[in-house]
Amino acid sequence: MTFDLIVNVAWKEEILDPAGQSTTKVLQQMGYAVDNVRIGKQIRLQVEAQDQDRALEAGREMAKRLLANPVMETYTVQVVEA
Amino acid sequence: MTFDLIVNVAWKEEILDPAGQSTTKVLQQMGYAVDNVRIGKQIRLQVEAQDQDRALEAGREMAKRLLANPVMETYTVQVVEA
Amino acid sequence: MRVGVISFPGSNCDDDTLNALAALGVEGVPLWYQQTELPPVDRLILPGGFSYGDYLRSGALAAQAPIMASVEQAIATQAMPVLGICNGFQILCERGLLPGALRPNVSGEFLCTWETLRVVSVPQGFVGLKTGDLLRMPIAHHEGAFAVEPGFLSTLFDQGQVFLQYSDPDGQVHALTNPNGSVANIAGISQGSVTGLMPHPERAMAQYLGSVDGRRFLKAWLGEEDQ
Amino acid sequence: MTYEEVGLTAEEFTHICDQMGRVPNDLELGLFGVLWSEHCSYKSSKNLLAWLPHDGPAVVQGPGENAGVVQLDDKVHVAFKVESHNHPSYVEPVQGAATGVGGILRDIVAMGARPVALADSLRFGTDDPSQHLQHAVVEGVGAYGNAIGIPTVTGEVGYGAVYDKNPLVNVMAVGLLPAQRKISARGARPGSYLLLVGQPTGRDGIHGASLLASQDFGEGTEHMRPTVQVGDPFMGKLLMEATLAAVETGLLDAVQDLGAAGLTSAIAELVYRSQVGAQVWLDDVPCREPHMTPYEIMLSETQERMLLIVAPHHLEAIEAIMNHWELPHRVIGEVTEEPLLVIGTRDNPRQAVLPPEILAGACPLKPVPANGRDKGRQLVPSMPAFKPLTLEREWGLNVLGAPECKSRAPIYQRYDSMILTNTVWGPDHPLAVLRVKDSTAGLAIAVRGPGRYAALDPYSGGMAAVARVISLLATQGAQPLGLTDGINAGNPDREDVFQDLMALLAGIADASQALGVPVTGGNVSLHNETSGHPIWPTAVIGAVGRHSCPLEPVPDAPMAAGMDILWVGP
Ligand SMILES: Nc1ncnc2c1ncn2[C@@H]1O[C@H](COP(=O)(O)OP(=O)(O)O)[C@@H](O)[C@H]1O
């Protein structure tokens, strides 16, 4: 069976996010009352697996091995319900 | 009041995502049964607003004007429940 | 002396690196990322470039390449000297063969400039370099801000793993001499026989190109005293 | 489908029907639409470009190929050309600029040359959005050039409110090839295969050439925005290496890159130049999206694709090279003896049947009056009387604060200017000096495009553009080998714009003739005009020269206080 997964990857809190910082600034200049913009990744993919648990399991493994860098990033994995 | 927003930005389906393509290939080489990896952004930010509706409204406006490029990208905006 | 230079798809400083080795009279052996076994070589260089277009994170996709398992093994079993330049440095960090990671530059932009580098601790095997030496070499990268996990920085310094820092022409290291937002101005580090740096020694091989310090650097890595 | 929908005029449509002896079907009409567009046919500018001198002792290949080629010495030839990507860069600046760089690099590679340098000439407006645009365009130029590993060694930038909605992004590429190498789009022989290499075809940039680049911007053009083409410099690098490796085997008949108007333009040009025909099998074109129509497949401007023409008995060797570089590739058709371009599927093989000499060679050109060149020379505008200025503080601060006076370092530091280790003089100098590893001679490269000058006096402005790059080469004692011209202007159907164009081209032609330097190729971008406001006629001229001692360029600043300054010239 094919499962749609979403892997969200975010900078660890203590890691500086320059792109987020400059986006914060630009949004403030545009007149928005915003703060703490942090720009992470949202990765969507399709995985073949026997069941949802195994799909999630594969997703977590891929996140850990490739999609996120544990030195600076955290991740969450979820299955998109059809 | 302060609201935490999440803006997810994804490539339109017909837009080429070279990063997603290469990531698909490497994950397959690593032995995963995956396909169609698409790499978008997940942007988190804090916004000051009177209520949740206005926070969402501001989020949509920022997404449209800056955070996403409507020529190539689609976006969704949601409020993170405290 | 035979030095293997590993090309990944998207590597683009591989030829420059082979040329630099040739200029030093050293035999360079081009290697392709899909090789699963290393031919007989004495040393390895992972050259600069945009392996896999720098997609996902610089170096992340190349770190999974088939040849990296043999590189890992050669380091573990024979203490193979391995040098990662720019993208090569990123690949080594992503593979966990060097500590830390390389984040996007603080400006969010690609940056190509000449920098002065101060030697902090001389890595194992380098000949003719000493603490406080200054080298002038160019940088050219988008994701070159070195980062470590919180609390780990002092360990790196204590263990003598911090190799190069961005400094001013007099060797002073301070915030204004930090081109990319690297923690503690770090431009290069080492771990055992593995060394990585963001600057490009292969581009500083002649005065008419701006500096000969890259020649000095590579000779030191090769274990030859520069005359 | 009507002729208007594909951007043709009633006269052009009649001309097509006359020549064909029948009314073209929808697919055929669509193909005519793009190939007879301004962007592909040069219908408004071809007669003007004919004034330019094309011959010289160093010229190996003049205009008409993917790039010009000149001789550096007995062993090394230089391929070079400038391209514009103005409209796409306004719509999506990062990708527009990036794909512009990718496109000009593929032109150089299609000549069998290895690119060694890029130079960019940029024009932006003066309003706030223009600043963001500049930031994004520079990002795009760098994103492609840096990643594919070709240094951007020099360039220039200028500003004017006329560029607010029509920024200019012109990029020149320079490549080297061994003197004995001869590959072009001319050599296709009957029986050979059309091998399509690179990115699978998607719905990207359909109508980019015919509509986006060939009509004025305005309120009504919003819906015409094609799907943005995304550049993939990673695949661009693989494609470059694989194509050059394939050329090196000597087994290819011909090479043609895919640019504006995609497969249509590539195949039509190829068979037209080679005086052959072709059968194209649409079912064999690898597609990225399902259910693409023949029209979409033929017009897609998906980037990072190359067409290699290879005889059947050499196919295996060439495919082995593509496999090594992990590039998707597929035979999509065959070269035929009869000069007919036939496009179809296995079920319906003849969905379009077109003679290349009509499709690629018969578009009616805009006539130029017999005395046009003279008129251009005489078009001296009335100048406002010169008001002597007293140097006032206010005035000085104004000048110093103008964007023209800002340091260019924030631009060029975002480009890798040193990769390939040939850059002896990079962008911190007024022109670039490169060593050439296989020669004692080096290259001097300069690019300039005085738009404001040409706005006041297009004839003198055209001359000035040539004179500036040549004098830059002269400061190094470099021998000019050839010029490439990037012409940018407004809507040529407007009388005033066309007058300016005539004067501009007359100026370029007269100056290059007088200085004895041929123009070996270039690019014309018209319709740079929004809601009736055209840009200044802007001729971006790139020059390539032979430097006899590239490792020791002539210093460009006085060596020491007390030296004499010698004024040369009137
Ligand atoms: N768009 C650009 N890309 C690369 N280099 C540029 C660009 N614009 C300017 N430069 C470099 O900066 C130098 C200084 O720019 P400018 O002040 O316009 O030059 P000049 O005074 O020589 O006309 C130029 O000689 C050129 O090498």
Short mmCIF file of C-alpha atoms in Angstrom, two decimals, chain D residues 17-390:
data_model
loop_
_atom_site.label_atom_id
_atom_site.label_comp_id
_atom_site.label_asym_id
_atom_site.label_seq_id
_atom_site.Cartn_x
_atom_site.Cartn_y
_atom_site.Cartn_z
CA CYS D 17 -1.40 29.34 -46.34
CA ASP D 18 0.08 30.53 -49.66
CA GLN D 19 3.43 28.91 -49.04
CA MET D 20 1.93 25.66 -47.74
CA GLY D 21 -0.73 25.51 -50.41
CA ARG D 22 -3.24 24.66 -47.68
CA VAL D 23 -4.56 25.80 -44.33
CA PRO D 24 -2.42 24.48 -41.48
CA ASN D 25 -4.12 22.40 -38.79
CA ASP D 26 -4.13 23.50 -35.14
CA LEU D 27 -0.86 21.85 -34.19
CA GLU D 28 0.88 23.22 -37.26
CA LEU D 29 -0.51 26.66 -36.63
CA GLY D 30 0.78 26.55 -33.07
CA LEU D 31 4.26 25.67 -34.30
CA PHE D 32 4.17 28.57 -36.76
CA GLY D 33 3.02 30.80 -33.92
CA VAL D 34 6.16 30.24 -31.92
CA LEU D 35 8.67 30.01 -34.73
CA TRP D 36 7.34 33.13 -36.41
CA SER D 37 7.28 35.00 -33.12
CA GLU D 38 9.59 37.95 -32.73
CA HIS D 39 11.68 36.00 -30.24
CA CYS D 40 12.40 33.09 -32.57
CA SER D 41 12.27 34.67 -36.03
CA TYR D 42 13.95 38.04 -35.44
CA LYS D 43 11.44 39.34 -37.98
CA SER D 44 11.75 42.98 -36.93
CA SER D 45 15.49 43.04 -36.43
CA LYS D 46 17.04 40.71 -39.01
CA ASN D 47 17.32 43.36 -41.70
CA LEU D 48 18.97 45.71 -39.22
CA LEU D 49 21.41 43.08 -37.97
CA ALA D 50 22.49 42.59 -41.59
CA TRP D 51 24.37 45.90 -41.31
CA LEU D 52 26.80 44.47 -38.78
CA PRO D 53 30.20 43.32 -40.04
CA HIS D 54 30.59 39.58 -39.52
CA ASP D 55 33.95 38.77 -41.00
CA GLY D 56 37.42 39.13 -39.67
CA PRO D 57 40.71 37.30 -39.60
CA ALA D 58 39.87 35.58 -36.32
CA VAL D 59 36.30 34.55 -37.16
CA VAL D 60 35.63 30.82 -37.33
CA GLN D 61 31.86 30.98 -37.00
CA GLY D 62 29.76 34.08 -37.50
CA PRO D 63 26.08 34.58 -36.68
CA GLY D 64 23.55 31.85 -37.45
CA GLU D 65 24.78 29.18 -35.07
CA ASN D 66 24.20 28.73 -31.37
CA ALA D 67 27.20 30.98 -30.68
CA GLY D 68 29.98 32.76 -32.54
CA VAL D 69 33.47 31.26 -32.60
CA VAL D 70 36.79 33.09 -32.95
CA GLN D 71 40.39 31.97 -32.98
CA LEU D 72 42.56 32.57 -29.91
CA ASP D 73 45.54 30.81 -31.43
CA ASP D 74 46.33 27.76 -33.60
CA LYS D 75 45.05 25.34 -31.01
CA VAL D 76 42.32 27.09 -29.06
CA HIS D 77 39.06 28.61 -30.28
CA VAL D 78 36.65 30.74 -28.29
CA ALA D 79 32.85 30.43 -28.46
CA PHE D 80 30.87 33.29 -26.95
CA LYS D 81 27.47 34.93 -27.01
CA VAL D 82 25.12 37.11 -25.02
CA GLU D 83 21.50 36.18 -24.25
CA SER D 84 18.68 38.07 -22.59
CA HIS D 85 16.14 36.73 -20.13
CA ASN D 86 14.30 39.95 -19.41
CA HIS D 87 10.64 39.03 -19.29
CA PRO D 88 11.06 35.79 -17.32
CA SER D 89 13.20 37.66 -14.79
CA TYR D 90 10.43 40.13 -14.17
CA VAL D 91 7.82 37.42 -13.69
CA GLU D 92 9.98 35.26 -11.40
CA PRO D 93 13.35 36.92 -10.86
CA VAL D 94 15.29 34.08 -9.23
CA GLN D 95 14.24 31.37 -11.67
CA GLY D 96 14.11 33.76 -14.63
CA ALA D 97 17.69 34.86 -14.15
CA ALA D 98 18.87 31.36 -13.31
CA THR D 99 17.35 29.80 -16.41
CA GLY D 100 18.83 32.65 -18.46
CA VAL D 101 22.29 31.60 -17.32
CA GLY D 102 21.49 27.95 -18.00
CA GLY D 103 20.25 28.79 -21.49
CA ILE D 104 23.32 30.71 -22.64
CA LEU D 105 25.61 28.04 -21.21
CA ARG D 106 23.81 25.37 -23.25
CA ASP D 107 24.34 27.50 -26.37
CA ILE D 108 28.09 27.43 -25.74
CA VAL D 109 28.08 23.69 -25.00
CA ALA D 110 26.10 23.06 -28.20
CA MET D 111 29.12 24.44 -30.08
CA GLY D 112 31.25 21.76 -28.45
CA ALA D 113 32.92 24.36 -26.23
CA ARG D 114 33.56 24.08 -22.51
CA PRO D 115 32.26 27.22 -20.78
CA VAL D 116 34.94 29.09 -18.82
CA ALA D 117 33.33 32.39 -17.92
CA LEU D 118 30.09 34.33 -17.50
CA ALA D 119 29.50 38.08 -17.53
CA ASP D 120 26.20 39.70 -16.65
CA SER D 121 24.72 43.02 -17.63
CA LEU D 122 21.75 44.09 -15.53
CA ARG D 123 19.32 47.02 -15.62
CA PHE D 124 16.86 47.82 -12.88
CA GLY D 125 14.30 50.48 -12.12
CA THR D 126 14.52 53.00 -9.34
CA ASP D 127 11.38 52.17 -7.34
CA ASP D 128 11.29 50.01 -4.21
CA PRO D 129 10.23 46.75 -5.89
CA SER D 130 13.24 47.13 -8.16
CA GLN D 131 15.56 46.68 -5.20
CA HIS D 132 13.96 43.36 -4.35
CA LEU D 133 14.10 42.46 -7.99
CA GLN D 134 17.83 43.17 -8.13
CA HIS D 135 18.42 41.08 -5.03
CA ALA D 136 16.48 38.19 -6.51
CA VAL D 137 18.03 38.44 -9.99
CA VAL D 138 21.54 38.41 -8.53
CA GLU D 139 20.47 35.42 -6.45
CA GLY D 140 19.33 33.65 -9.62
CA VAL D 141 22.43 34.41 -11.70
CA GLY D 142 24.59 33.19 -8.83
CA ALA D 143 22.43 30.19 -8.08
CA TYR D 144 22.98 28.78 -11.55
CA GLY D 145 26.53 29.94 -12.30
CA ASN D 146 27.89 29.03 -8.88
CA ALA D 147 26.30 25.62 -8.81
CA ILE D 148 27.24 24.57 -12.32
CA GLY D 149 30.73 25.82 -11.59
CA ILE D 150 31.32 28.55 -14.18
CA PRO D 151 32.76 31.77 -12.74
CA THR D 152 31.04 35.13 -13.28
CA VAL D 153 34.15 37.18 -13.93
CA THR D 154 32.81 40.60 -14.82
CA GLY D 155 29.58 42.46 -15.41
CA GLU D 156 27.81 45.73 -15.06
CA VAL D 157 24.62 47.16 -13.67
CA GLY D 158 22.65 50.33 -14.39
CA TYR D 159 19.47 52.03 -13.26
CA GLY D 160 16.63 54.08 -14.67
CA ALA D 161 12.93 54.43 -13.96
CA VAL D 162 12.20 53.12 -17.47
CA TYR D 163 13.35 49.71 -16.26
CA ASP D 164 10.91 49.61 -13.30
CA LYS D 165 8.67 47.04 -14.94
CA ASN D 166 11.12 45.89 -17.59
CA PRO D 167 14.39 44.95 -15.93
CA LEU D 168 17.11 43.69 -18.23
CA VAL D 169 19.03 40.52 -17.52
CA ASN D 170 21.62 39.91 -20.23
CA VAL D 171 24.24 37.25 -19.69
CA MET D 172 27.27 36.55 -21.82
CA ALA D 173 29.02 33.19 -21.75
CA VAL D 174 32.48 32.34 -23.04
CA GLY D 175 33.77 28.85 -23.76
CA LEU D 176 36.87 27.20 -25.17
CA LEU D 177 37.21 24.40 -27.70
CA PRO D 178 40.09 22.73 -29.49
CA ALA D 179 40.69 24.25 -32.94
CA GLN D 180 40.01 21.02 -34.81
CA ARG D 181 36.60 20.44 -33.23
CA LYS D 182 33.70 20.99 -35.60
CA ILE D 183 30.27 20.36 -34.24
CA SER D 184 27.16 22.38 -34.84
CA ALA D 185 23.50 22.08 -35.67
CA ARG D 186 24.34 21.60 -39.35
CA GLY D 187 25.53 18.04 -39.63
CA ALA D 188 22.38 15.93 -39.23
CA ARG D 189 22.36 13.07 -41.77
CA PRO D 190 19.39 10.98 -42.92
CA GLY D 191 18.98 7.80 -40.92
CA SER D 192 20.44 9.25 -37.72
CA TYR D 193 18.48 9.33 -34.49
CA LEU D 194 17.23 12.32 -32.55
CA LEU D 195 18.37 11.56 -29.00
CA LEU D 196 16.67 13.77 -26.43
CA VAL D 197 18.73 14.04 -23.26
CA GLY D 198 18.01 15.56 -19.85
CA GLN D 199 15.01 16.68 -17.86
CA PRO D 200 11.72 14.97 -18.75
CA THR D 201 9.36 17.38 -20.49
CA GLY D 202 6.72 19.17 -18.42
CA ARG D 203 4.27 21.97 -19.05
CA ASP D 204 6.90 24.60 -18.27
CA GLY D 205 7.07 27.88 -20.08
CA ILE D 206 4.61 27.04 -22.81
CA HIS D 207 4.17 30.23 -24.83
CA GLY D 208 7.23 31.75 -23.20
CA ALA D 209 8.71 32.66 -26.56
CA SER D 210 5.67 33.60 -28.58
CA LEU D 211 3.67 35.45 -26.01
CA LEU D 212 5.74 36.37 -22.98
CA ALA D 213 8.83 37.50 -24.88
CA SER D 214 7.15 38.78 -28.01
CA GLN D 215 4.40 41.03 -26.74
CA ASP D 216 4.19 44.04 -24.50
CA PHE D 217 3.24 43.73 -20.87
CA GLY D 218 -0.01 45.24 -19.73
CA GLU D 219 -3.09 44.62 -17.70
CA GLY D 220 -4.30 42.06 -20.19
CA THR D 221 -1.25 39.80 -20.10
CA GLU D 222 -1.74 38.34 -16.63
CA HIS D 223 -3.51 35.22 -17.87
CA MET D 224 -0.72 34.48 -20.34
CA ARG D 225 1.79 33.75 -17.63
CA PRO D 226 3.07 30.34 -18.51
CA THR D 227 4.14 27.85 -15.90
CA VAL D 228 7.45 29.11 -14.63
CA GLN D 229 10.48 27.17 -15.80
CA VAL D 230 12.60 26.11 -12.88
CA GLY D 231 16.33 25.86 -13.42
CA ASP D 232 18.14 22.78 -12.20
CA PRO D 233 21.85 23.64 -12.30
CA PHE D 234 22.62 20.19 -10.92
CA MET D 235 21.17 18.51 -13.96
CA GLY D 236 22.68 21.33 -16.02
CA LYS D 237 26.12 20.29 -14.82
CA LEU D 238 25.52 16.63 -15.65
CA LEU D 239 24.13 17.61 -19.06
CA MET D 240 27.13 19.82 -19.78
CA GLU D 241 29.64 17.12 -18.87
CA ALA D 242 27.76 14.42 -20.76
CA THR D 243 27.30 16.53 -23.89
CA LEU D 244 30.96 17.53 -23.97
CA ALA D 245 32.00 13.92 -23.42
CA ALA D 246 29.73 12.85 -26.29
CA VAL D 247 31.11 15.57 -28.57
CA GLU D 248 34.64 14.50 -27.69
CA THR D 249 34.03 10.99 -29.05
CA GLY D 250 33.57 12.53 -32.50
CA LEU D 251 30.59 10.22 -33.04
CA LEU D 252 27.82 12.84 -33.13
CA ASP D 253 26.35 14.29 -36.34
CA ALA D 254 25.09 17.42 -34.67
CA VAL D 255 24.07 19.01 -31.37
CA GLN D 256 21.24 21.43 -30.68
CA ASP D 257 20.25 22.82 -27.30
CA LEU D 258 16.62 23.30 -26.31
CA GLY D 259 15.73 26.84 -25.42
CA ALA D 260 12.84 29.09 -26.33
CA ALA D 261 10.04 27.16 -28.05
CA GLY D 262 11.57 23.89 -26.90
CA LEU D 263 11.51 20.92 -29.25
CA THR D 264 9.78 22.88 -31.99
CA SER D 265 12.55 25.39 -32.37
CA ALA D 266 15.36 22.90 -31.77
CA ILE D 267 14.21 20.39 -34.38
CA ALA D 268 13.08 22.96 -36.93
CA GLU D 269 16.40 24.82 -36.76
CA LEU D 270 18.37 21.60 -36.89
CA VAL D 271 16.68 20.12 -39.95
CA TYR D 272 16.56 23.50 -41.68
CA ARG D 273 20.29 24.12 -41.21
CA SER D 274 21.16 20.54 -42.10
CA GLN D 275 18.81 20.58 -45.13
CA VAL D 276 17.10 17.36 -44.12
CA GLY D 277 13.78 16.36 -42.60
CA ALA D 278 12.74 14.45 -39.51
CA GLN D 279 10.06 12.16 -38.16
CA VAL D 280 9.33 12.87 -34.50
CA TRP D 281 7.55 10.27 -32.32
CA LEU D 282 5.68 12.15 -29.62
CA ASP D 283 4.91 8.96 -27.68
CA ASP D 284 8.64 8.54 -27.10
CA VAL D 285 9.24 11.95 -25.55
CA PRO D 286 9.68 11.35 -21.80
CA CYS D 287 7.13 13.50 -20.02
CA ARG D 288 7.04 14.65 -16.42
CA GLU D 289 3.28 15.10 -16.37
CA PRO D 290 0.52 12.83 -17.64
CA HIS D 291 -1.74 13.60 -20.60
CA MET D 292 0.39 16.21 -22.30
CA THR D 293 -0.95 17.16 -25.72
CA PRO D 294 1.27 17.15 -28.83
CA TYR D 295 1.10 20.92 -28.77
CA GLU D 296 2.33 21.06 -25.17
CA ILE D 297 5.10 18.56 -25.78
CA MET D 298 6.36 20.46 -28.79
CA LEU D 299 6.24 23.87 -27.09
CA SER D 300 7.37 23.06 -23.57
CA GLU D 301 10.37 25.08 -22.45
CA THR D 302 11.48 22.64 -19.78
CA GLN D 303 15.12 23.45 -19.06
CA GLU D 304 18.21 21.23 -19.07
CA ARG D 305 17.50 19.36 -22.28
CA MET D 306 19.76 18.76 -25.26
CA LEU D 307 19.18 17.14 -28.63
CA LEU D 308 22.00 14.94 -29.91
CA ILE D 309 21.97 13.60 -33.46
CA VAL D 310 23.65 10.24 -33.66
CA ALA D 311 23.91 7.52 -36.30
CA PRO D 312 22.31 4.20 -35.21
CA HIS D 313 25.63 2.33 -35.01
CA HIS D 314 27.02 4.93 -32.58
CA LEU D 315 23.95 5.06 -30.36
CA GLU D 316 25.22 2.52 -27.86
CA ALA D 317 28.46 4.40 -27.23
CA ILE D 318 26.62 7.69 -26.73
CA GLU D 319 24.01 6.10 -24.47
CA ALA D 320 26.80 4.68 -22.32
CA ILE D 321 28.00 8.23 -21.69
CA MET D 322 24.49 9.36 -20.76
CA ASN D 323 24.16 6.42 -18.42
CA HIS D 324 27.42 7.27 -16.70
CA TRP D 325 26.12 10.77 -15.99
CA GLU D 326 22.75 9.28 -14.98
CA LEU D 327 20.87 11.42 -17.47
CA PRO D 328 17.43 10.42 -18.74
CA HIS D 329 17.64 9.98 -22.51
CA ARG D 330 15.49 8.59 -25.28
CA VAL D 331 15.45 8.37 -29.06
CA ILE D 332 12.46 10.47 -30.09
CA GLY D 333 12.75 10.40 -33.84
CA GLU D 334 14.81 10.00 -36.94
CA VAL D 335 16.42 12.25 -39.50
CA THR D 336 14.90 11.78 -42.97
CA GLU D 337 16.08 12.56 -46.48
CA GLU D 338 12.97 14.39 -47.59
CA PRO D 339 13.04 17.94 -46.16
CA LEU D 340 9.82 17.64 -44.19
CA LEU D 341 9.31 17.92 -40.47
CA VAL D 342 6.77 15.24 -39.60
CA ILE D 343 5.41 15.05 -36.07
CA GLY D 344 3.07 12.41 -34.72
CA THR D 345 2.45 9.31 -32.68
CA ARG D 346 2.63 5.66 -33.70
CA ASP D 347 -1.19 5.68 -34.04
CA ASN D 348 -1.24 8.90 -35.98
CA PRO D 349 2.23 9.57 -37.35
CA ARG D 350 1.49 12.64 -39.47
CA GLN D 351 -0.20 15.09 -37.12
CA ALA D 352 1.95 17.91 -38.40
CA VAL D 353 3.76 17.91 -41.74
CA LEU D 354 5.78 21.03 -42.37
CA PRO D 355 8.59 21.99 -44.74
CA PRO D 356 11.42 23.38 -42.57
CA GLU D 357 12.23 26.07 -45.11
CA ILE D 358 8.80 27.56 -44.57
CA LEU D 359 8.64 26.99 -40.82
CA ALA D 360 12.15 28.19 -40.02
CA GLY D 361 13.07 30.17 -43.10
CA ALA D 362 10.12 31.99 -44.60
CA CYS D 363 8.84 34.35 -41.94
CA PRO D 364 8.34 37.74 -43.61
CA LEU D 365 10.82 40.26 -42.28
CA LYS D 366 10.03 43.83 -41.41
CA PRO D 367 11.40 45.94 -44.26
CA VAL D 368 13.99 48.59 -43.58
CA PRO D 369 13.95 51.72 -45.76
CA ALA D 370 16.78 51.73 -48.31
CA ASN D 371 18.29 54.79 -46.68
CA GLY D 372 17.64 53.43 -43.21
CA ARG D 373 21.23 53.31 -42.14
CA ASP D 374 21.85 56.87 -43.29
CA LYS D 375 18.72 58.03 -41.61
CA GLY D 376 19.93 56.38 -38.44
CA ARG D 377 23.17 58.30 -38.68
CA GLN D 378 21.35 61.57 -39.13
CA LEU D 379 18.90 61.06 -36.33
CA VAL D 380 20.55 63.52 -34.02
CA PRO D 381 18.09 64.57 -31.40
CA SER D 382 17.85 68.10 -30.21
CA MET D 383 19.75 68.26 -26.98
CA PRO D 384 18.86 70.58 -24.16
CA ALA D 385 21.38 73.37 -23.95
CA PHE D 386 24.29 72.44 -21.74
CA LYS D 387 24.00 74.15 -18.40
CA PRO D 388 27.33 74.63 -16.70
CA LEU D 389 27.13 73.36 -13.15
CA THR D 390 28.67 74.82 -10.10
#
